[in-house]
PDB file of C-alpha atoms in Angstrom:
ATOM      1  CA  THR A  64     -73.437 -55.837  31.534  1.00  0.00           C
ATOM      2  CA  GLY A  65     -70.769 -58.102  32.517  1.00  0.00           C
ATOM      3  CA  LYS A  66     -67.194 -59.059  31.905  1.00  0.00           C
ATOM      4  CA  ASN A  67     -67.617 -59.996  28.074  1.00  0.00           C
ATOM      5  CA  THR A  68     -69.475 -56.916  27.190  1.00  0.00           C
ATOM      6  CA  SER A  69     -68.295 -53.625  25.290  1.00  0.00           C
ATOM      7  CA  LYS A  70     -70.383 -50.537  25.153  1.00  0.00           C
ATOM      8  CA  ASP A  71     -72.497 -50.094  22.411  1.00  0.00           C
ATOM      9  CA  TRP A  72     -72.270 -53.521  21.283  1.00  0.00           C
ATOM     10  CA  VAL A  73     -74.895 -56.339  21.447  1.00  0.00           C
ATOM     11  CA  ASN A  74     -73.800 -59.714  21.881  1.00  0.00           C
ATOM     12  CA  ILE A  75     -75.400 -62.797  19.921  1.00  0.00           C
ATOM     13  CA  SER A  76     -74.376 -65.687  18.743  1.00  0.00           C
ATOM     14  CA  CYS A  77     -72.355 -65.794  15.327  1.00  0.00           C
ATOM     15  CA  VAL A  78     -74.126 -69.047  13.948  1.00  0.00           C
ATOM     16  CA  GLY A  79     -75.242 -68.433  10.323  1.00  0.00           C
ATOM     17  CA  VAL A  80     -73.414 -64.897  10.252  1.00  0.00           C
ATOM     18  CA  GLY A  81     -69.821 -65.362  10.819  1.00  0.00           C
ATOM     19  CA  ASP A  82     -67.207 -68.257  10.044  1.00  0.00           C
ATOM     20  CA  CYS A  83     -67.714 -69.638  13.336  1.00  0.00           C
ATOM     21  CA  GLU A  84     -71.025 -71.669  12.747  1.00  0.00           C
ATOM     22  CA  TRP A  85     -69.934 -74.412  15.094  1.00  0.00           C
ATOM     23  CA  ASP A  86     -70.001 -71.595  18.186  1.00  0.00           C
ATOM     24  CA  GLU A  87     -73.034 -71.118  19.509  1.00  0.00           C
ATOM     25  CA  SER A  88     -71.811 -68.874  22.158  1.00  0.00           C
ATOM     26  CA  SER A  89     -72.469 -65.168  21.994  1.00  0.00           C
ATOM     27  CA  THR A  90     -68.999 -64.416  20.286  1.00  0.00           C
ATOM     28  CA  MET A  91     -70.785 -61.975  17.482  1.00  0.00           C
ATOM     29  CA  GLY A  92     -71.072 -58.379  18.307  1.00  0.00           C
ATOM     30  CA  VAL A  93     -73.581 -56.057  16.635  1.00  0.00           C
ATOM     31  CA  HIS A  94     -72.861 -52.325  16.867  1.00  0.00           C
ATOM     32  CA  ARG A  95     -75.841 -50.045  17.906  1.00  0.00           C
ATOM     33  CA  SER A  96     -75.646 -48.205  14.698  1.00  0.00           C
ATOM     34  CA  MET A  97     -76.327 -51.589  13.165  1.00  0.00           C
ATOM     35  CA  ASN A  98     -74.045 -51.055  10.490  1.00  0.00           C
ATOM     36  CA  ARG A  99     -71.625 -53.811  11.589  1.00  0.00           C
ATOM     37  CA  GLY A 100     -71.080 -56.598  13.235  1.00  0.00           C
ATOM     38  CA  HIS A 101     -67.918 -57.885  14.451  1.00  0.00           C
ATOM     39  CA  CYS A 102     -66.809 -61.769  15.899  1.00  0.00           C
ATOM     40  CA  TRP A 103     -64.826 -61.547  18.908  1.00  0.00           C
ATOM     41  CA  TYR A 104     -63.634 -65.035  18.396  1.00  0.00           C
ATOM     42  CA  CYS A 105     -62.667 -65.182  14.733  1.00  0.00           C
ATOM     43  CA  ALA A 106     -61.555 -61.293  14.652  1.00  0.00           C
ATOM     44  CA  GLU A 107     -63.902 -61.181  11.626  1.00  0.00           C
ATOM     45  CA  THR A 108     -65.749 -57.675  10.819  1.00  0.00           C
ATOM     46  CA  TYR A 109     -69.224 -58.247   8.784  1.00  0.00           C
ATOM     47  CA  PRO A 110     -71.380 -55.682   6.927  1.00  0.00           C
ATOM     48  CA  ALA A 111     -74.740 -55.012   7.964  1.00  0.00           C
ATOM     49  CA  TYR A 112     -76.596 -56.951   5.249  1.00  0.00           C
ATOM     50  CA  ARG A 113     -75.154 -60.462   5.932  1.00  0.00           C
ATOM     51  CA  ILE A 114     -75.794 -60.256   9.688  1.00  0.00           C
ATOM     52  CA  ALA A 115     -79.501 -59.399   8.784  1.00  0.00           C
ATOM     53  CA  LYS A 116     -79.646 -62.355   6.447  1.00  0.00           C
ATOM     54  CA  GLY A 117     -78.186 -65.057   8.772  1.00  0.00           C
ATOM     55  CA  LEU A 118     -80.782 -63.841  11.436  1.00  0.00           C
ATOM     56  CA  GLY A 119     -83.698 -64.019   8.653  1.00  0.00           C
ATOM     57  CA  ILE A 120     -84.388 -60.238   9.095  1.00  0.00           C
ATOM     58  CA  PRO A 121     -85.537 -58.775   6.203  1.00  0.00           C
ATOM     59  CA  TRP A 122     -83.039 -56.247   4.678  1.00  0.00           C
ATOM     60  CA  ASP A 123     -85.595 -53.199   4.376  1.00  0.00           C
ATOM     61  CA  GLU A 124     -86.871 -53.942   7.782  1.00  0.00           C
ATOM     62  CA  TRP A 125     -83.316 -54.073   8.916  1.00  0.00           C
ATOM     63  CA  LYS A 126     -82.173 -50.912   7.085  1.00  0.00           C
ATOM     64  CA  GLU A 127     -84.951 -48.533   7.999  1.00  0.00           C
ATOM     65  CA  LEU A 128     -83.880 -49.651  11.995  1.00  0.00           C
ATOM     66  CA  MET A 129     -80.640 -48.906  11.158  1.00  0.00           C
ATOM     67  CA  THR A 130     -80.867 -45.247   9.822  1.00  0.00           C
ATOM     68  CA  GLU A 131     -83.523 -44.454  12.652  1.00  0.00           C
ATOM     69  CA  GLU A 132     -80.772 -45.024  15.075  1.00  0.00           C
ATOM     70  CA  PHE A 133     -77.790 -43.240  12.962  1.00  0.00           C
ATOM     71  CA  GLN A 134     -80.201 -40.056  12.622  1.00  0.00           C
ATOM     72  CA  THR A 135     -80.720 -40.578  16.621  1.00  0.00           C
ATOM     73  CA  THR A 136     -77.248 -41.109  17.827  1.00  0.00           C
ATOM     74  CA  GLN A 137     -75.323 -39.262  15.334  1.00  0.00           C
ATOM     75  CA  LYS A 138     -74.254 -35.637  15.118  1.00  0.00           C
ATOM     76  CA  GLU A 139     -72.749 -33.492  12.349  1.00  0.00           C
ATOM     77  CA  THR A 140     -69.339 -33.859  11.777  1.00  0.00           C
ATOM     78  CA  LYS A 141     -66.862 -31.474  10.253  1.00  0.00           C
ATOM     79  CA  ASP A 142     -64.484 -32.534   7.591  1.00  0.00           C
ATOM     80  CA  GLU A 143     -61.948 -29.849   7.916  1.00  0.00           C
ATOM     81  CA  ILE A 144     -59.903 -27.886  10.404  1.00  0.00           C
ATOM     82  CA  LEU A 145     -60.770 -24.377  10.782  1.00  0.00           C
ATOM     83  CA  PRO A 146     -58.372 -21.276  11.702  1.00  0.00           C
ATOM     84  CA  GLU A 147     -59.697 -21.488  15.392  1.00  0.00           C
ATOM     85  CA  ASP A 148     -59.543 -24.872  15.900  1.00  0.00           C
ATOM     86  CA  LYS A 149     -56.803 -25.969  18.577  1.00  0.00           C
ATOM     87  CA  GLY A 150     -57.037 -29.732  18.642  1.00  0.00           C
ATOM     88  CA  ILE A 151     -58.294 -32.218  21.523  1.00  0.00           C
ATOM     89  CA  THR A 152     -56.594 -32.765  24.601  1.00  0.00           C
ATOM     90  CA  ILE A 153     -54.735 -35.906  24.117  1.00  0.00           C
ATOM     91  CA  PRO A 154     -55.334 -38.161  27.540  1.00  0.00           C
ATOM     92  CA  GLY A 155     -52.252 -39.759  29.312  1.00  0.00           C
ATOM     93  CA  GLU A 156     -48.915 -38.472  30.177  1.00  0.00           C
ATOM     94  CA  ASP A 157     -45.210 -39.423  29.985  1.00  0.00           C
ATOM     95  CA  LEU A 158     -44.855 -43.575  29.039  1.00  0.00           C
ATOM     96  CA  HIS A 159     -43.707 -45.339  32.315  1.00  0.00           C
ATOM     97  CA  GLN A 160     -41.713 -48.240  32.384  1.00  0.00           C
ATOM     98  CA  VAL A 161     -44.619 -50.583  31.979  1.00  0.00           C
ATOM     99  CA  HIS A 162     -45.512 -48.984  28.679  1.00  0.00           C
ATOM    100  CA  ARG A 163     -42.244 -49.387  27.361  1.00  0.00           C
ATOM    101  CA  GLN A 164     -41.936 -53.116  28.306  1.00  0.00           C
ATOM    102  CA  TYR A 165     -45.279 -53.771  26.328  1.00  0.00           C
ATOM    103  CA  LEU A 166     -44.233 -51.988  23.273  1.00  0.00           C
ATOM    104  CA  GLU A 167     -40.314 -53.339  23.118  1.00  0.00           C
ATOM    105  CA  GLY A 168     -41.988 -56.869  23.752  1.00  0.00           C
ATOM    106  CA  ARG A 169     -43.805 -56.137  20.505  1.00  0.00           C
ATOM    107  CA  GLY A 170     -40.972 -55.027  18.541  1.00  0.00           C
ATOM    108  CA  TYR A 171     -41.793 -51.275  18.537  1.00  0.00           C
ATOM    109  CA  ASN A 172     -38.699 -48.465  18.950  1.00  0.00           C
ATOM    110  CA  VAL A 173     -40.343 -46.412  21.743  1.00  0.00           C
ATOM    111  CA  ASP A 174     -38.334 -43.588  21.232  1.00  0.00           C
ATOM    112  CA  PHE A 175     -39.038 -43.259  17.707  1.00  0.00           C
ATOM    113  CA  LEU A 176     -42.648 -43.288  18.222  1.00  0.00           C
ATOM    114  CA  ILE A 177     -42.777 -40.665  20.929  1.00  0.00           C
ATOM    115  CA  GLU A 178     -40.523 -38.465  18.655  1.00  0.00           C
ATOM    116  CA  HIS A 179     -42.372 -38.755  15.689  1.00  0.00           C
ATOM    117  CA  TYR A 180     -46.122 -39.672  17.014  1.00  0.00           C
ATOM    118  CA  GLY A 181     -46.467 -38.199  20.617  1.00  0.00           C
ATOM    119  CA  ILE A 182     -47.645 -41.317  22.006  1.00  0.00           C
ATOM    120  CA  LYS A 183     -48.741 -41.052  25.823  1.00  0.00           C
ATOM    121  CA  GLY A 184     -49.604 -43.488  28.546  1.00  0.00           C
ATOM    122  CA  THR A 185     -52.399 -44.211  31.111  1.00  0.00           C
ATOM    123  CA  LEU A 186     -52.265 -46.327  34.620  1.00  0.00           C
ATOM    124  CA  ARG A 187     -55.505 -45.372  36.001  1.00  0.00           C
ATOM    125  CA  HIS A 188     -57.340 -42.669  34.106  1.00  0.00           C
ATOM    126  CA  THR A 189     -59.951 -40.762  36.779  1.00  0.00           C
ATOM    127  CA  ASP A 190     -61.995 -38.896  34.355  1.00  0.00           C
ATOM    128  CA  ALA A 191     -62.520 -42.322  32.184  1.00  0.00           C
ATOM    129  CA  TYR A 192     -62.382 -45.764  33.622  1.00  0.00           C
ATOM    130  CA  GLU A 193     -62.145 -47.599  30.266  1.00  0.00           C
ATOM    131  CA  LEU A 194     -58.784 -45.424  29.585  1.00  0.00           C
ATOM    132  CA  SER A 195     -56.906 -47.060  32.347  1.00  0.00           C
ATOM    133  CA  TYR A 196     -53.817 -48.945  31.568  1.00  0.00           C
ATOM    134  CA  ARG A 197     -53.481 -48.050  27.924  1.00  0.00           C
ATOM    135  CA  ILE A 198     -51.222 -46.756  25.353  1.00  0.00           C
ATOM    136  CA  VAL A 199     -52.388 -43.915  23.452  1.00  0.00           C
ATOM    137  CA  PHE A 200     -51.674 -42.841  19.945  1.00  0.00           C
ATOM    138  CA  PRO A 201     -52.971 -39.201  18.870  1.00  0.00           C
ATOM    139  CA  ILE A 202     -54.655 -39.249  15.512  1.00  0.00           C
ATOM    140  CA  THR A 203     -53.548 -35.606  13.716  1.00  0.00           C
ATOM    141  CA  TYR A 204     -54.973 -34.141  10.431  1.00  0.00           C
ATOM    142  CA  GLU A 205     -53.048 -30.748   9.121  1.00  0.00           C
ATOM    143  CA  GLY A 206     -50.862 -31.129  12.619  1.00  0.00           C
ATOM    144  CA  ILE A 207     -54.010 -30.745  14.742  1.00  0.00           C
ATOM    145  CA  PRO A 208     -54.928 -33.526  17.076  1.00  0.00           C
ATOM    146  CA  ILE A 209     -58.086 -34.766  16.155  1.00  0.00           C
ATOM    147  CA  SER A 210     -58.811 -38.033  17.858  1.00  0.00           C
ATOM    148  CA  TYR A 211     -56.987 -41.093  19.431  1.00  0.00           C
ATOM    149  CA  ILE A 212     -56.670 -44.838  19.699  1.00  0.00           C
ATOM    150  CA  ALA A 213     -56.248 -46.165  23.037  1.00  0.00           C
ATOM    151  CA  ARG A 214     -54.495 -49.916  23.062  1.00  0.00           C
ATOM    152  CA  SER A 215     -55.016 -51.932  26.247  1.00  0.00           C
ATOM    153  CA  TYR A 216     -51.446 -53.470  27.171  1.00  0.00           C
ATOM    154  CA  THR A 217     -52.955 -56.094  30.077  1.00  0.00           C
ATOM    155  CA  GLU A 218     -54.136 -59.435  29.081  1.00  0.00           C
ATOM    156  CA  GLY A 219     -57.963 -60.369  29.066  1.00  0.00           C
ATOM    157  CA  THR A 220     -59.241 -56.846  28.273  1.00  0.00           C
ATOM    158  CA  PRO A 221     -62.514 -56.870  26.431  1.00  0.00           C
ATOM    159  CA  ASN A 222     -61.722 -53.950  24.666  1.00  0.00           C
ATOM    160  CA  LYS A 223     -58.372 -54.280  23.415  1.00  0.00           C
ATOM    161  CA  TYR A 224     -58.532 -50.829  21.241  1.00  0.00           C
ATOM    162  CA  LEU A 225     -60.792 -47.994  22.193  1.00  0.00           C
ATOM    163  CA  CYS A 226     -61.389 -44.849  19.980  1.00  0.00           C
ATOM    164  CA  CYS A 227     -62.028 -41.391  21.545  1.00  0.00           C
ATOM    165  CA  ARG A 228     -65.844 -40.745  22.112  1.00  0.00           C
ATOM    166  CA  PRO A 229     -67.425 -39.194  18.890  1.00  0.00           C
ATOM    167  CA  GLU A 230     -68.713 -36.236  20.751  1.00  0.00           C
ATOM    168  CA  GLN A 231     -65.355 -35.620  21.960  1.00  0.00           C
ATOM    169  CA  GLU A 232     -63.564 -35.980  18.106  1.00  0.00           C
ATOM    170  CA  LEU A 233     -62.680 -32.571  16.531  1.00  0.00           C
ATOM    171  CA  ILE A 234     -63.182 -34.488  13.109  1.00  0.00           C
ATOM    172  CA  PHE A 235     -64.601 -37.946  13.184  1.00  0.00           C
ATOM    173  CA  HIS A 236     -61.433 -40.124  12.844  1.00  0.00           C
ATOM    174  CA  LYS A 237     -63.046 -42.568  10.130  1.00  0.00           C
ATOM    175  CA  ASN A 238     -63.313 -40.085   7.588  1.00  0.00           C
ATOM    176  CA  LYS A 239     -59.488 -39.459   7.592  1.00  0.00           C
ATOM    177  CA  LEU A 240     -56.244 -41.684   7.562  1.00  0.00           C
ATOM    178  CA  PHE A 241     -53.640 -42.251  10.188  1.00  0.00           C
ATOM    179  CA  ASN A 242     -50.644 -41.106   9.450  1.00  0.00           C
ATOM    180  CA  ILE A 243     -52.061 -38.777   6.604  1.00  0.00           C
ATOM    181  CA  ASP A 244     -49.747 -35.874   7.619  1.00  0.00           C
ATOM    182  CA  LYS A 245     -46.662 -37.754   7.145  1.00  0.00           C
ATOM    183  CA  ALA A 246     -47.709 -39.154   4.071  1.00  0.00           C
ATOM    184  CA  LYS A 247     -45.897 -36.816   1.598  1.00  0.00           C
ATOM    185  CA  GLY A 248     -45.071 -38.771  -1.468  1.00  0.00           C
ATOM    186  CA  LYS A 249     -47.143 -39.780  -4.749  1.00  0.00           C
ATOM    187  CA  THR A 250     -47.057 -43.375  -3.386  1.00  0.00           C
ATOM    188  CA  VAL A 251     -48.573 -44.679  -0.395  1.00  0.00           C
ATOM    189  CA  ILE A 252     -48.932 -47.716   1.358  1.00  0.00           C
ATOM    190  CA  VAL A 253     -52.382 -48.648   3.071  1.00  0.00           C
ATOM    191  CA  CYS A 254     -52.799 -50.959   6.298  1.00  0.00           C
ATOM    192  CA  GLU A 255     -55.668 -51.720   8.483  1.00  0.00           C
ATOM    193  CA  GLY A 256     -54.444 -50.943  11.699  1.00  0.00           C
ATOM    194  CA  ALA A 257     -52.659 -47.720  13.269  1.00  0.00           C
ATOM    195  CA  LEU A 258     -50.410 -50.517  14.545  1.00  0.00           C
ATOM    196  CA  ASP A 259     -49.472 -52.431  11.578  1.00  0.00           C
ATOM    197  CA  ALA A 260     -48.620 -48.934   9.994  1.00  0.00           C
ATOM    198  CA  LEU A 261     -46.537 -47.733  13.147  1.00  0.00           C
ATOM    199  CA  LYS A 262     -44.403 -51.118  12.840  1.00  0.00           C
ATOM    200  CA  LEU A 263     -44.149 -50.750   9.093  1.00  0.00           C
ATOM    201  CA  ILE A 264     -42.661 -47.084   9.131  1.00  0.00           C
ATOM    202  CA  GLN A 265     -40.144 -47.690  12.007  1.00  0.00           C
ATOM    203  CA  ALA A 266     -38.359 -50.671  10.271  1.00  0.00           C
ATOM    204  CA  SER A 267     -38.473 -49.119   6.892  1.00  0.00           C
ATOM    205  CA  LYS A 268     -38.197 -45.396   7.749  1.00  0.00           C
ATOM    206  CA  ASN A 269     -40.697 -44.849   5.161  1.00  0.00           C
ATOM    207  CA  PHE A 270     -43.602 -42.502   6.382  1.00  0.00           C
ATOM    208  CA  ASN A 271     -45.366 -42.803   3.132  1.00  0.00           C
ATOM    209  CA  ILE A 272     -47.753 -45.328   4.997  1.00  0.00           C
ATOM    210  CA  VAL A 273     -51.215 -45.020   6.282  1.00  0.00           C
ATOM    211  CA  ALA A 274     -54.027 -47.095   8.261  1.00  0.00           C
ATOM    212  CA  THR A 275     -57.614 -47.218   7.285  1.00  0.00           C
ATOM    213  CA  TYR A 276     -58.855 -48.173  10.820  1.00  0.00           C
ATOM    214  CA  GLY A 277     -60.064 -51.689   9.554  1.00  0.00           C
ATOM    215  CA  THR A 278     -61.693 -52.876   7.030  1.00  0.00           C
ATOM    216  CA  MET A 279     -64.671 -50.511   6.871  1.00  0.00           C
ATOM    217  CA  ILE A 280     -63.872 -48.204   4.280  1.00  0.00           C
ATOM    218  CA  LYS A 281     -65.292 -44.789   4.404  1.00  0.00           C
ATOM    219  CA  PRO A 282     -65.848 -43.146   1.169  1.00  0.00           C
ATOM    220  CA  LYS A 283     -64.073 -39.788   2.174  1.00  0.00           C
ATOM    221  CA  GLN A 284     -61.099 -42.399   2.788  1.00  0.00           C
ATOM    222  CA  MET A 285     -61.036 -43.413  -0.625  1.00  0.00           C
ATOM    223  CA  GLN A 286     -61.620 -39.688  -1.692  1.00  0.00           C
ATOM    224  CA  LEU A 287     -58.510 -38.737   0.418  1.00  0.00           C
ATOM    225  CA  LEU A 288     -56.389 -41.634  -0.975  1.00  0.00           C
ATOM    226  CA  ARG A 289     -57.062 -40.795  -4.671  1.00  0.00           C
ATOM    227  CA  GLU A 290     -56.670 -37.035  -4.114  1.00  0.00           C
ATOM    228  CA  ARG A 291     -53.208 -37.230  -2.475  1.00  0.00           C
ATOM    229  CA  PHE A 292     -51.807 -40.254  -4.248  1.00  0.00           C
ATOM    230  CA  ASP A 293     -50.687 -41.346  -7.500  1.00  0.00           C
ATOM    231  CA  LYS A 294     -50.184 -45.200  -6.578  1.00  0.00           C
ATOM    232  CA  ILE A 295     -52.007 -46.932  -4.041  1.00  0.00           C
ATOM    233  CA  ILE A 296     -50.412 -50.139  -2.566  1.00  0.00           C
ATOM    234  CA  VAL A 297     -53.062 -51.876  -0.251  1.00  0.00           C
ATOM    235  CA  LEU A 298     -51.246 -54.378   2.443  1.00  0.00           C
ATOM    236  CA  PHE A 299     -54.316 -55.790   4.574  1.00  0.00           C
ATOM    237  CA  ASP A 300     -54.702 -58.694   6.303  1.00  0.00           C
ATOM    238  CA  ASN A 301     -54.079 -62.194   4.314  1.00  0.00           C
ATOM    239  CA  GLU A 302     -58.046 -63.064   5.399  1.00  0.00           C
ATOM    240  CA  GLY A 303     -60.898 -63.219   2.436  1.00  0.00           C
ATOM    241  CA  PRO A 304     -62.977 -60.831   3.706  1.00  0.00           C
ATOM    242  CA  ALA A 305     -59.895 -58.070   4.221  1.00  0.00           C
ATOM    243  CA  GLN A 306     -58.559 -59.026   0.994  1.00  0.00           C
ATOM    244  CA  GLU A 307     -61.784 -58.186  -1.145  1.00  0.00           C
ATOM    245  CA  VAL A 308     -61.775 -55.003   0.441  1.00  0.00           C
ATOM    246  CA  ALA A 309     -58.419 -54.510  -0.567  1.00  0.00           C
ATOM    247  CA  GLU A 310     -59.201 -55.702  -4.314  1.00  0.00           C
ATOM    248  CA  SER A 311     -62.185 -53.569  -4.441  1.00  0.00           C
ATOM    249  CA  MET A 312     -60.010 -50.634  -3.314  1.00  0.00           C
ATOM    250  CA  VAL A 313     -57.534 -51.284  -6.171  1.00  0.00           C
ATOM    251  CA  THR A 314     -60.647 -51.309  -8.702  1.00  0.00           C
ATOM    252  CA  TYR A 315     -61.749 -48.176  -7.720  1.00  0.00           C
ATOM    253  CA  MET A 316     -58.169 -46.512  -7.749  1.00  0.00           C
ATOM    254  CA  GLU A 317     -57.683 -47.632 -11.435  1.00  0.00           C
ATOM    255  CA  SER A 318     -61.239 -46.438 -12.081  1.00  0.00           C
ATOM    256  CA  TYR A 319     -59.795 -42.986 -11.706  1.00  0.00           C
ATOM    257  CA  GLY A 320     -56.295 -43.204 -13.621  1.00  0.00           C
ATOM    258  CA  LYS A 321     -54.548 -44.124 -10.398  1.00  0.00           C
ATOM    259  CA  SER A 322     -52.049 -47.287  -9.967  1.00  0.00           C
ATOM    260  CA  GLY A 323     -53.181 -49.727  -7.391  1.00  0.00           C
ATOM    261  CA  VAL A 324     -51.822 -53.057  -5.812  1.00  0.00           C
TER     262      VAL A 324
END
């Protein structure tokens, strides 16, 4: 509990795990699935094996606990749209002036985002308090809304980004790619974040740009990329871990005869 905590995350010290080895405060969050950690200070995401090593926990022991937690908290998710699927209801309403000011202040073309992506906004969401004061970006697959990302527009919010709760998603969003519906060409640019992709799309008017929702890439995302595109340009953040993931993605694509950059 407390202002600096987040649902489904446990805070620990980043010492020996992340790059903030001088900082002994509890800036590292470990997700309850135990498959990743995130440092709130340096904004780096770390795989489970690195966290286990930093904490001196044998990997076999960690992996057993991680598997048990996954089995007890996850549900079976489908990957394809069925004929009877109508999609989920995206929370929010038409954007208010405060939403527009936030987006415009960060260089976004609001009308463009509304026209092409149907973004919404919340002021105070009565059904879920954590969705208050956010801008909501729908996630679609085959034209059906399957999930969403909600970005806070207020300062000091512990969770800047929130995703649709797993039990409410039609399809697990991390098994798909943001903007995959609009990316029709054979060459695609792959970004980390959805908002990064949107800014690049509106600036270039090129819709062949997708996002992976971070650097924890899922096998089904990689499969989707190699099945849909011939040339994959990975445009991740200029940081060591992100670049390592980008290089591994390029190597993977080239192993299937694709062109990767």
